[in-house]
């Protein structure tokens, strides 16, 4: 075990910190899930890209720094420590990109990755449909072969699409073989949202922001796109989309979407708040205990992910263990905010940052596979309990 | 940065796991039960020791992990020791490995002197067992068979050979604890350290006692969960294994989650103690608080998912569960350790 950072990692940290401190917008930006806020977040994303901080762990050719996974963790820690803006590019850079690195053709990698890191292409995730949420394999949106045109015709409806109204592209699953068993016959598609036949309708989330969208597809033509990806295409083999998609969901549940820096920063703010309340003589021992407990959990999550990164770096896949991360970070996030609201007393109901954060935290146990589904996965695939 | 045991540590741990599976099966733990509780629960007339396991551990070097090579030990550190204590917990080994080979060995190693020179080689060889704890009224595990006692507070740390102090035996819910209170310890034996330095040394001993208990709790929890998963996969009701019911699955998933996130805290605290990190005490408290509550969660879920069979003394679960109850409260319960975290965060 070695829990120290090397000199070069420390200097990487110093470099991140000084750049972030100099450039992070003050005061913070309005929510990125509104059209005004989204535009400002895009400017921020482009600044990150200009100075090569958008995707530090990617190869330099695609706008990264070739940083190690450890350095990525450091970057994330510094990013949340200074309270930098949410990443409106996250569904592309954290969820789609790992899949493109793994399954994309060279032409697809060259075309998409730089456009993604520079926030020129903005990706949203098209998994869920009105009748297929947890039961993702129940999707009915379909893609019919159009041999003459060298591509596919997509029809159906996606929903709960995060920031769909602001994005330029959608990645999602479509049924290419209606006769195959549920998990087969699905294909992973990359779809430009300005293609003919696409209609996007944004709508409000719990916090009122227009963070959700429905995406309607009516006979939308998407070319094969493996050699000329500009107009979209398929990612990975036809009818093998389930396996391709699972690579993305592992990233989503595991550490790339929710690095520990985020929760440690929230836990740090919670402790600051508790100290203020304590200074005014109003901190009960009971609530102080809950603060301490939540703070310990944020540390436990950070340590657990150090174990994950060690495993990944040494070639051991976390696999179904990523479900542990998902349950833990999402419920931790709720607890951190609940305790903060308790500390705020009668001010809790004010439309401030803790309430806003609470509203967002409440979605964690739902998105990226509900925590009930994650508990099924832990029970069956980690513990080995019988499925039936 | 690397947060995982080394290959050597993994090999050592696996060897100890295999050795304890052989020498300390549940029957041996049961046979170590004694006293009134032992009789009432149909256990043997044991004294809280599984000597076959103890001597095998000594032979493998486990009891001398922290003892310097010059005194016949391996001269390793907390990081090497703590994973082995997880294995002791997994086997519910009742013998005082934590008190002897972890708390006493590290303390004697650090304070040195005549007592250390005399006792460390015997400790590494498995010739002697030690009971350790705060100087005061607290019950000490393994006291009934201890060859020496290590007790301390802020003012003094005492080393007391058995015979120099009177024992008041106590019955634990876990019949293998060999529990007793010491009478007149404040003036018995030798003062290893006195004055201001005592506080530091006693605190380090208390930290290791807490971390050792936390490690054992992780092992106990993992074992209870493994037993329950195996049982739930076999036991059938309504024509299907009970482990296929989601209510059963989710309880066990929750318990395994609690253990999975307590275990890294335990490893980190071991690393901090080994390197003299100024926050080591805080890290120990984080680990003990979480390992204690995780063990409660694992014990509760295991009992509930077993149904009535788990609620008998014939079935093995209670051997592990009662040890978990005992250790959760020993060396500081979750409340006490959370209070230390609170203080470190600058809260009331
Ligand atoms: C903030 C937010 C952002 C999102 N962003 C996106 C996005 O960008 N793209 C996208 O495709 N989707 C997105 N989603 C949708 C998300 O993936 C789904 O909400 C999720 O998969 C659950 O599906 P559902 O809402 O249809 O609920 P349902 O599947 O109908 O579930 C309702 C309840 O039943 C439980 N349940 C269902 N099946 C089982 C089972 N087998 N065992 C036990 N309990 C079960 C669930 O756990 C849940 O509690 C987002 C959701 C939220 C809240």
JSON list of N, CA, C and O and ligand atoms in Angstrom, two decimals, chain A residues 91 125-128 133-134 159-162 212 363 366-367 370 372-373 376, chain B residues 246, ligand 1:
[
{"chain": "A", "resi": 91, "resn": "UNK", "atom": "N", "xyz": [-22.14, 13.58, -20.28]},
{"chain": "A", "resi": 91, "resn": "UNK", "atom": "CA", "xyz": [-22.65, 12.34, -20.87]},
{"chain": "A", "resi": 91, "resn": "UNK", "atom": "C", "xyz": [-21.82, 11.92, -22.08]},
{"chain": "A", "resi": 91, "resn": "UNK", "atom": "O", "xyz": [-21.70, 10.72, -22.36]},
{"chain": "A", "resi": 125, "resn": "UNK", "atom": "N", "xyz": [-28.00, 11.06, -23.77]},
{"chain": "A", "resi": 125, "resn": "UNK", "atom": "CA", "xyz": [-28.07, 9.61, -23.67]},
{"chain": "A", "resi": 125, "resn": "UNK", "atom": "C", "xyz": [-29.50, 9.12, -23.92]},
{"chain": "A", "resi": 125, "resn": "UNK", "atom": "O", "xyz": [-30.40, 9.48, -23.17]},
{"chain": "A", "resi": 126, "resn": "UNK", "atom": "N", "xyz": [-29.68, 8.32, -24.94]},
{"chain": "A", "resi": 126, "resn": "UNK", "atom": "CA", "xyz": [-31.03, 7.86, -25.29]},
{"chain": "A", "resi": 126, "resn": "UNK", "atom": "C", "xyz": [-31.26, 6.40, -24.97]},
{"chain": "A", "resi": 126, "resn": "UNK", "atom": "O", "xyz": [-31.34, 5.56, -25.87]},
{"chain": "A", "resi": 127, "resn": "UNK", "atom": "N", "xyz": [-31.32, 6.09, -23.70]},
{"chain": "A", "resi": 127, "resn": "UNK", "atom": "CA", "xyz": [-31.66, 4.73, -23.30]},
{"chain": "A", "resi": 127, "resn": "UNK", "atom": "C", "xyz": [-33.16, 4.62, -23.06]},
{"chain": "A", "resi": 127, "resn": "UNK", "atom": "O", "xyz": [-33.87, 3.89, -23.71]},
{"chain": "A", "resi": 128, "resn": "UNK", "atom": "N", "xyz": [-33.66, 5.40, -22.09]},
{"chain": "A", "resi": 128, "resn": "UNK", "atom": "CA", "xyz": [-35.02, 5.20, -21.58]},
{"chain": "A", "resi": 128, "resn": "UNK", "atom": "C", "xyz": [-36.09, 5.56, -22.60]},
{"chain": "A", "resi": 128, "resn": "UNK", "atom": "O", "xyz": [-35.92, 6.47, -23.42]},
{"chain": "A", "resi": 133, "resn": "UNK", "atom": "N", "xyz": [-37.85, 1.57, -18.68]},
{"chain": "A", "resi": 133, "resn": "UNK", "atom": "CA", "xyz": [-36.96, 2.30, -17.79]},
{"chain": "A", "resi": 133, "resn": "UNK", "atom": "C", "xyz": [-35.96, 1.33, -17.21]},
{"chain": "A", "resi": 133, "resn": "UNK", "atom": "O", "xyz": [-34.93, 1.03, -17.82]},
{"chain": "A", "resi": 134, "resn": "UNK", "atom": "N", "xyz": [-36.29, 0.79, -16.04]},
{"chain": "A", "resi": 134, "resn": "UNK", "atom": "CA", "xyz": [-35.42, -0.23, -15.44]},
{"chain": "A", "resi": 134, "resn": "UNK", "atom": "C", "xyz": [-35.26, -1.40, -16.38]},
{"chain": "A", "resi": 134, "resn": "UNK", "atom": "O", "xyz": [-34.19, -1.99, -16.50]},
{"chain": "A", "resi": 159, "resn": "UNK", "atom": "N", "xyz": [-37.06, 9.12, -23.79]},
{"chain": "A", "resi": 159, "resn": "UNK", "atom": "CA", "xyz": [-37.50, 10.12, -22.82]},
{"chain": "A", "resi": 159, "resn": "UNK", "atom": "C", "xyz": [-36.54, 10.23, -21.64]},
{"chain": "A", "resi": 159, "resn": "UNK", "atom": "O", "xyz": [-35.61, 9.43, -21.55]},
{"chain": "A", "resi": 160, "resn": "UNK", "atom": "N", "xyz": [-36.77, 11.19, -20.78]},
{"chain": "A", "resi": 160, "resn": "UNK", "atom": "CA", "xyz": [-35.90, 11.52, -19.63]},
{"chain": "A", "resi": 160, "resn": "UNK", "atom": "C", "xyz": [-34.48, 11.87, -20.11]},
{"chain": "A", "resi": 160, "resn": "UNK", "atom": "O", "xyz": [-33.53, 11.72, -19.35]},
{"chain": "A", "resi": 161, "resn": "UNK", "atom": "N", "xyz": [-34.38, 12.30, -21.36]},
{"chain": "A", "resi": 161, "resn": "UNK", "atom": "CA", "xyz": [-33.07, 12.52, -21.94]},
{"chain": "A", "resi": 161, "resn": "UNK", "atom": "C", "xyz": [-32.45, 13.79, -21.34]},
{"chain": "A", "resi": 161, "resn": "UNK", "atom": "O", "xyz": [-32.94, 14.89, -21.60]},
{"chain": "A", "resi": 162, "resn": "UNK", "atom": "N", "xyz": [-31.41, 13.60, -20.53]},
{"chain": "A", "resi": 162, "resn": "UNK", "atom": "CA", "xyz": [-30.83, 14.75, -19.83]},
{"chain": "A", "resi": 162, "resn": "UNK", "atom": "C", "xyz": [-30.24, 15.75, -20.82]},
{"chain": "A", "resi": 162, "resn": "UNK", "atom": "O", "xyz": [-29.44, 15.39, -21.68]},
{"chain": "A", "resi": 212, "resn": "UNK", "atom": "N", "xyz": [-34.81, 17.81, -18.65]},
{"chain": "A", "resi": 212, "resn": "UNK", "atom": "CA", "xyz": [-35.27, 16.59, -19.32]},
{"chain": "A", "resi": 212, "resn": "UNK", "atom": "C", "xyz": [-35.69, 16.92, -20.75]},
{"chain": "A", "resi": 212, "resn": "UNK", "atom": "O", "xyz": [-36.05, 18.06, -21.04]},
{"chain": "A", "resi": 363, "resn": "UNK", "atom": "N", "xyz": [-32.27, 12.55, -7.31]},
{"chain": "A", "resi": 363, "resn": "UNK", "atom": "CA", "xyz": [-32.40, 11.78, -8.55]},
{"chain": "A", "resi": 363, "resn": "UNK", "atom": "C", "xyz": [-31.33, 10.69, -8.64]},
{"chain": "A", "resi": 363, "resn": "UNK", "atom": "O", "xyz": [-31.46, 9.75, -9.43]},
{"chain": "A", "resi": 366, "resn": "UNK", "atom": "N", "xyz": [-32.26, 7.16, -8.63]},
{"chain": "A", "resi": 366, "resn": "UNK", "atom": "CA", "xyz": [-33.13, 6.75, -9.75]},
{"chain": "A", "resi": 366, "resn": "UNK", "atom": "C", "xyz": [-32.33, 6.57, -11.04]},
{"chain": "A", "resi": 366, "resn": "UNK", "atom": "O", "xyz": [-32.46, 5.56, -11.72]},
{"chain": "A", "resi": 367, "resn": "UNK", "atom": "N", "xyz": [-31.51, 7.58, -11.39]},
{"chain": "A", "resi": 367, "resn": "UNK", "atom": "CA", "xyz": [-30.85, 7.47, -12.71]},
{"chain": "A", "resi": 367, "resn": "UNK", "atom": "C", "xyz": [-29.66, 6.51, -12.64]},
{"chain": "A", "resi": 367, "resn": "UNK", "atom": "O", "xyz": [-29.27, 6.07, -11.57]},
{"chain": "A", "resi": 370, "resn": "UNK", "atom": "N", "xyz": [-31.74, 2.22, -11.26]},
{"chain": "A", "resi": 370, "resn": "UNK", "atom": "CA", "xyz": [-32.22, 2.54, -9.90]},
{"chain": "A", "resi": 370, "resn": "UNK", "atom": "C", "xyz": [-31.47, 1.70, -8.88]},
{"chain": "A", "resi": 370, "resn": "UNK", "atom": "O", "xyz": [-30.91, 0.65, -9.20]},
{"chain": "A", "resi": 372, "resn": "UNK", "atom": "N", "xyz": [-32.63, -0.06, -6.59]},
{"chain": "A", "resi": 372, "resn": "UNK", "atom": "CA", "xyz": [-33.21, -1.40, -6.41]},
{"chain": "A", "resi": 372, "resn": "UNK", "atom": "C", "xyz": [-32.56, -2.36, -7.41]},
{"chain": "A", "resi": 372, "resn": "UNK", "atom": "O", "xyz": [-32.21, -3.48, -7.07]},
{"chain": "A", "resi": 373, "resn": "UNK", "atom": "N", "xyz": [-32.42, -1.87, -8.65]},
{"chain": "A", "resi": 373, "resn": "UNK", "atom": "CA", "xyz": [-31.78, -2.72, -9.67]},
{"chain": "A", "resi": 373, "resn": "UNK", "atom": "C", "xyz": [-30.32, -3.00, -9.27]},
{"chain": "A", "resi": 373, "resn": "UNK", "atom": "O", "xyz": [-29.83, -4.12, -9.41]},
{"chain": "A", "resi": 376, "resn": "UNK", "atom": "N", "xyz": [-30.20, -5.66, -6.77]},
{"chain": "A", "resi": 376, "resn": "UNK", "atom": "CA", "xyz": [-30.37, -6.97, -7.41]},
{"chain": "A", "resi": 376, "resn": "UNK", "atom": "C", "xyz": [-29.03, -7.45, -7.97]},
{"chain": "A", "resi": 376, "resn": "UNK", "atom": "O", "xyz": [-28.66, -8.61, -7.84]},
{"chain": "B", "resi": 246, "resn": "UNK", "atom": "N", "xyz": [-36.61, -10.95, -3.35]},
{"chain": "B", "resi": 246, "resn": "UNK", "atom": "CA", "xyz": [-35.91, -9.68, -3.37]},
{"chain": "B", "resi": 246, "resn": "UNK", "atom": "C", "xyz": [-35.72, -9.08, -1.97]},
{"chain": "B", "resi": 246, "resn": "UNK", "atom": "O", "xyz": [-34.71, -8.43, -1.70]},
{"chain": "C", "resi": 1, "resn": "LIG", "atom": "C1", "xyz": [-32.36, 13.12, -13.26]},
{"chain": "C", "resi": 1, "resn": "LIG", "atom": "C2", "xyz": [-32.54, 11.99, -14.21]},
{"chain": "C", "resi": 1, "resn": "LIG", "atom": "C3", "xyz": [-31.81, 11.98, -15.37]},
{"chain": "C", "resi": 1, "resn": "LIG", "atom": "C4", "xyz": [-31.97, 10.96, -16.29]},
{"chain": "C", "resi": 1, "resn": "LIG", "atom": "N1", "xyz": [-31.27, 11.03, -17.46]},
{"chain": "C", "resi": 1, "resn": "LIG", "atom": "C5", "xyz": [-31.47, 10.07, -18.39]},
{"chain": "C", "resi": 1, "resn": "LIG", "atom": "C6", "xyz": [-30.80, 10.15, -19.65]},
{"chain": "C", "resi": 1, "resn": "LIG", "atom": "O1", "xyz": [-30.06, 11.09, -19.91]},
{"chain": "C", "resi": 1, "resn": "LIG", "atom": "N2", "xyz": [-31.03, 9.20, -20.56]},
{"chain": "C", "resi": 1, "resn": "LIG", "atom": "C7", "xyz": [-31.85, 8.14, -20.30]},
{"chain": "C", "resi": 1, "resn": "LIG", "atom": "O2", "xyz": [-31.98, 7.28, -21.16]},
{"chain": "C", "resi": 1, "resn": "LIG", "atom": "N3", "xyz": [-32.50, 8.02, -19.13]},
{"chain": "C", "resi": 1, "resn": "LIG", "atom": "C8", "xyz": [-32.34, 8.97, -18.17]},
{"chain": "C", "resi": 1, "resn": "LIG", "atom": "N4", "xyz": [-33.02, 8.90, -16.97]},
{"chain": "C", "resi": 1, "resn": "LIG", "atom": "C9", "xyz": [-33.97, 7.81, -16.78]},
{"chain": "C", "resi": 1, "resn": "LIG", "atom": "C10", "xyz": [-33.51, 6.72, -15.86]},
{"chain": "C", "resi": 1, "resn": "LIG", "atom": "O3", "xyz": [-32.55, 5.92, -16.48]},
{"chain": "C", "resi": 1, "resn": "LIG", "atom": "C11", "xyz": [-34.76, 5.92, -15.45]},
{"chain": "C", "resi": 1, "resn": "LIG", "atom": "O4", "xyz": [-35.54, 6.77, -14.67]},
{"chain": "C", "resi": 1, "resn": "LIG", "atom": "C12", "xyz": [-34.43, 4.68, -14.68]},
{"chain": "C", "resi": 1, "resn": "LIG", "atom": "O5", "xyz": [-33.81, 3.71, -15.49]},
{"chain": "C", "resi": 1, "resn": "LIG", "atom": "C13", "xyz": [-35.68, 4.07, -14.04]},
{"chain": "C", "resi": 1, "resn": "LIG", "atom": "O6", "xyz": [-36.69, 3.88, -14.97]},
{"chain": "C", "resi": 1, "resn": "LIG", "atom": "P1", "xyz": [-38.17, 4.46, -14.73]},
{"chain": "C", "resi": 1, "resn": "LIG", "atom": "O7", "xyz": [-38.03, 5.87, -14.34]},
{"chain": "C", "resi": 1, "resn": "LIG", "atom": "O8", "xyz": [-38.96, 4.13, -15.90]},
{"chain": "C", "resi": 1, "resn": "LIG", "atom": "O9", "xyz": [-38.71, 3.71, -13.46]},
{"chain": "C", "resi": 1, "resn": "LIG", "atom": "P2", "xyz": [-39.31, 2.23, -13.40]},
{"chain": "C", "resi": 1, "resn": "LIG", "atom": "O10", "xyz": [-38.40, 1.29, -14.09]},
{"chain": "C", "resi": 1, "resn": "LIG", "atom": "O11", "xyz": [-40.72, 2.26, -13.79]},
{"chain": "C", "resi": 1, "resn": "LIG", "atom": "O12", "xyz": [-39.16, 1.97, -11.83]},
{"chain": "C", "resi": 1, "resn": "LIG", "atom": "C14", "xyz": [-40.06, 2.54, -10.87]},
{"chain": "C", "resi": 1, "resn": "LIG", "atom": "C15", "xyz": [-39.72, 1.92, -9.52]},
{"chain": "C", "resi": 1, "resn": "LIG", "atom": "O13", "xyz": [-39.85, 0.50, -9.58]},
{"chain": "C", "resi": 1, "resn": "LIG", "atom": "C16", "xyz": [-38.65, -0.13, -9.19]},
{"chain": "C", "resi": 1, "resn": "LIG", "atom": "N5", "xyz": [-38.40, -1.33, -9.96]},
{"chain": "C", "resi": 1, "resn": "LIG", "atom": "C17", "xyz": [-38.49, -1.52, -11.30]},
{"chain": "C", "resi": 1, "resn": "LIG", "atom": "N6", "xyz": [-38.07, -2.73, -11.66]},
{"chain": "C", "resi": 1, "resn": "LIG", "atom": "C18", "xyz": [-37.68, -3.35, -10.51]},
{"chain": "C", "resi": 1, "resn": "LIG", "atom": "C19", "xyz": [-37.11, -4.63, -10.19]},
{"chain": "C", "resi": 1, "resn": "LIG", "atom": "N7", "xyz": [-36.85, -5.53, -11.14]},
{"chain": "C", "resi": 1, "resn": "LIG", "atom": "N8", "xyz": [-36.82, -4.89, -8.91]},
{"chain": "C", "resi": 1, "resn": "LIG", "atom": "C20", "xyz": [-37.07, -3.96, -7.93]},
{"chain": "C", "resi": 1, "resn": "LIG", "atom": "N9", "xyz": [-37.59, -2.77, -8.16]},
{"chain": "C", "resi": 1, "resn": "LIG", "atom": "C21", "xyz": [-37.88, -2.45, -9.44]},
{"chain": "C", "resi": 1, "resn": "LIG", "atom": "C22", "xyz": [-37.57, 0.91, -9.46]},
{"chain": "C", "resi": 1, "resn": "LIG", "atom": "O14", "xyz": [-36.42, 0.66, -8.72]},
{"chain": "C", "resi": 1, "resn": "LIG", "atom": "C23", "xyz": [-38.28, 2.18, -9.10]},
{"chain": "C", "resi": 1, "resn": "LIG", "atom": "O15", "xyz": [-38.19, 2.36, -7.71]},
{"chain": "C", "resi": 1, "resn": "LIG", "atom": "C24", "xyz": [-32.87, 9.90, -16.02]},
{"chain": "C", "resi": 1, "resn": "LIG", "atom": "C25", "xyz": [-33.60, 9.90, -14.84]},
{"chain": "C", "resi": 1, "resn": "LIG", "atom": "C26", "xyz": [-33.44, 10.92, -13.93]},
{"chain": "C", "resi": 1, "resn": "LIG", "atom": "C27", "xyz": [-34.25, 10.89, -12.67]}
]
